[in-house]
Amino acid sequence: MPDEDMIVTPWEVKGKIDYDRLIEQFGTQRIDHQLKERIYRLAGERHFLIERELVYSHRDLDWLLNEYERGNRFVIYTGRGPSGQVHLGHIVPWLFTKWLQDRFKTRLYFQLTNDEKFWFDEPLSIEEVHRFTRDNAIDILALGFKPENTYLIDDIRHIDLLYELAVMVAKRVTFSTARAVYGFDNSMNIGGIFYPSLQAVPAFLHSWIYGKNTPCLIPCAIDQDPHWRVTRDVADKLGYYKPASIQNKFVPGLSEGGKMSASDPMSAIFTTDSPRLAKKKVLSAFTGGRTSAEEQRRLGANPDVCSVFMYYKFVFMPDDRELAEIERKCRGGEILCGECKLILAPLVMDFLERHQAAREEFKDRVDEFSAARLREDIRR
Ligand code: TYM
């Protein structure tokens, strides 16, 4: 079996990913044509990630939209484990989250799981996770979330907001469930075993704070789904709605095989890379090209395995006609990989320049978005 060694857990993504099989394995639903059209109608516009089936799977989204149409508004919840710099893959669910926030005018809870990264990422010191928490928060804000509707939850600093719910969740998840769902073995520290109860909390936080059961939608990549299985099981027992989710595929790395690896900095573009370095990464990226220019002109290349094409598809070419045109030229041998990279490079450089300018703008504004503001609401 070609995808035999596929492993997708919240902490490890390995092997060739079979997205259809993940739907079966995890028990999520595909976003079908009817649901797509319904999202577009309620959002008031289409979205290229849904259109291209890069946002492709969900849990209970139809239920959430039923509630929405009946006037029962939802909140959005997403997150980041701050273990290093943010790369262009991470921002895909976040840009999509921003679209949801803008189109549905909803509140966003954004969890920064520094406790998770401290427990799961052996070499990281507590100072480092705090540093990455702040730095990654700046990246998140640079994407343009609305301050009045955005609450950044720092697990360690805001534990007082989370702990009561975490305690209630933790009591209802046995070790044998945790082991079966997450694959924990005896070497896992007890912080890691407790951790999933913390990732469940923001799905219920709004309901708990305001004393009104409120639907919650979680946009993320499919690797986080095991958390939602556990969270949804517990929801019933706590008397809250089960959170709905909407899940994207992974932006591949730039090297052959598509892995983004921390040990190979050339395999990913980070939001803090200089535009010059990013250009270098694009120019050395793996493509679906032929061994010689002559052969490529004659036989065409293969965008299906090409990392450059994936970056167009996920981020840099939202216009479907433009994307179709580059695909046509690629398959037909009209364009060589070197030329194609020279189209992507300035798009990436321009994005980074704008993003880094926005980072400057937000670097002293993280507190404005802090979930600490919620303390007032709990007391009331
Ligand atoms: P983290 O920091 O690993 O990833 C942040 C978000 O990015 C998604 N993601 C990707 N999406 C597209 N292409 C990729 N190559 C790629 N790699 C990662 C992840 O699925 C995630 O949505 N435990 C979580 C933090 C968290 C969270 C949440 C995430 C806490 N609560 C709620 C989503 C929703 C984590 O470490 O994410």
Tab-separated table of C-alpha atoms in Angstrom, residues 110 213 233 373:
chain	number	residue	atom	x	y	z
A	110	PHE	CA	-7.352	32.091	19.493
A	213	ASN	CA	-24.906	27.583	25.298
A	233	ASP	CA	-17.597	13.259	23.421
A	373	ARG	CA	-10.275	41.123	29.082
